[in-house]
Amino acid sequence: MIPMMLIASFLMFVVISFSGDPLAGLKTMQPPPPPEVLHAMAVKLRLDQPLLDRYWMWLSGLFVGDFGPSIHNIDIGAELVKRLGVSLRLLALGIVLAFLMAVAASVIGAVLQFSWADHIISFVAVAMISMPVFWLALQLKRLAISINQELGFRLLYTSGDGAGMTASTPWDRVLLLIGVLALPTIALSMQACGKWSRYGRVALIDALNSEYVKLARAKGLSETRVVLAHGLRTSLAPMLTVVAAGGAVILGESVVTETVFQWRGMGDLLVTGIQNNDVYVVLGWLLVAGLIIMVFNLIADILYAVLDPRIRYER
């Protein structure tokens, strides 16, 4: 992971450095700012330094928690930590929900192959894959508004990440947490669930048709144990590959989801950084996103050996 992060950080820095002029917004202001102001801002953003020197200053600063200067004088490191805590709630819950629903759909589809239940699950999965995240999020907001109006109180929150909201009792806090997380989590997990369930169904069907599963049936094991202990456990390994590879997609979709539901998480930080041409904010976001994706793949690699006894990592 360390050499991959170094290579990724250098490529990100080069691409972002050549993507545009960070001072373009200031230069187009009317009336334009004095040349002294532009020069001072260029020095602050290290634009007067060669590209490799700027990269080294940024990279070496990361080891002491300095993510570089911001146009709007924000502490990028502290802001990333705060926003990451907000986004990880949505990401973790969305991935877990999508994975559990995909596993359940895979088992039903594989065990009841070509039945009416399998056809319905396949149709729903394709429908979920076809729905853009922003469209689904908007429809969920409309549905939530109607539900709240029918109930006469706010059960589901259509905007905000819960920051600053208080509840008087533990039960009210639970309802508040559910109300805030429900809509964004569903919007984020639906498309991933559809994709993963299709892969999981095929993998489980292959596993159930293998020789060792036929042997398990011949030994008199119950069908439930054959499917869950032998077939499902083996089929989860290729499914984890798809989940790990889809981490980047879910991370990108979380930006859209947070924007629609007005969460002040990593997605909002990225959008604001792009709009303000805040180069080091965008670089910090990309660095954290790259690290998250690599951690997903690392966890998947470790779980391979846990799920499949034929795989062992040795020196």
Short mmCIF file of C-alpha atoms in Angstrom, two decimals, residues 14 23 38 77 104 107 114 120 125 141 161 166 174 182 189 219 226 282 307 314:
data_model
loop_
_atom_site.label_atom_id
_atom_site.label_comp_id
_atom_site.label_asym_id
_atom_site.label_seq_id
_atom_site.Cartn_x
_atom_site.Cartn_y
_atom_site.Cartn_z
CA VAL A 14 0.53 16.41 -11.26
CA LEU A 23 -6.01 32.12 -9.02
CA LEU A 38 -2.11 38.13 -6.68
CA GLY A 77 -6.33 18.41 8.04
CA ALA A 104 -29.86 -12.59 0.83
CA VAL A 107 -29.08 -17.11 -1.83
CA PHE A 114 -35.51 -19.83 -12.53
CA ILE A 120 -38.68 -11.00 -9.43
CA ALA A 125 -31.83 -5.90 -9.23
CA LYS A 141 -37.03 12.82 -0.49
CA ASP A 161 -26.54 15.07 8.76
CA THR A 166 -30.65 17.20 20.03
CA VAL A 174 -32.42 6.48 18.28
CA ALA A 182 -32.43 6.15 6.52
CA SER A 189 -26.92 1.15 -1.18
CA LYS A 219 -22.85 -37.47 3.03
CA VAL A 226 -24.82 -27.34 2.35
CA VAL A 282 -9.09 18.67 -3.48
CA LEU A 307 -13.62 -17.57 3.74
CA GLU A 314 2.55 -17.49 3.67
#
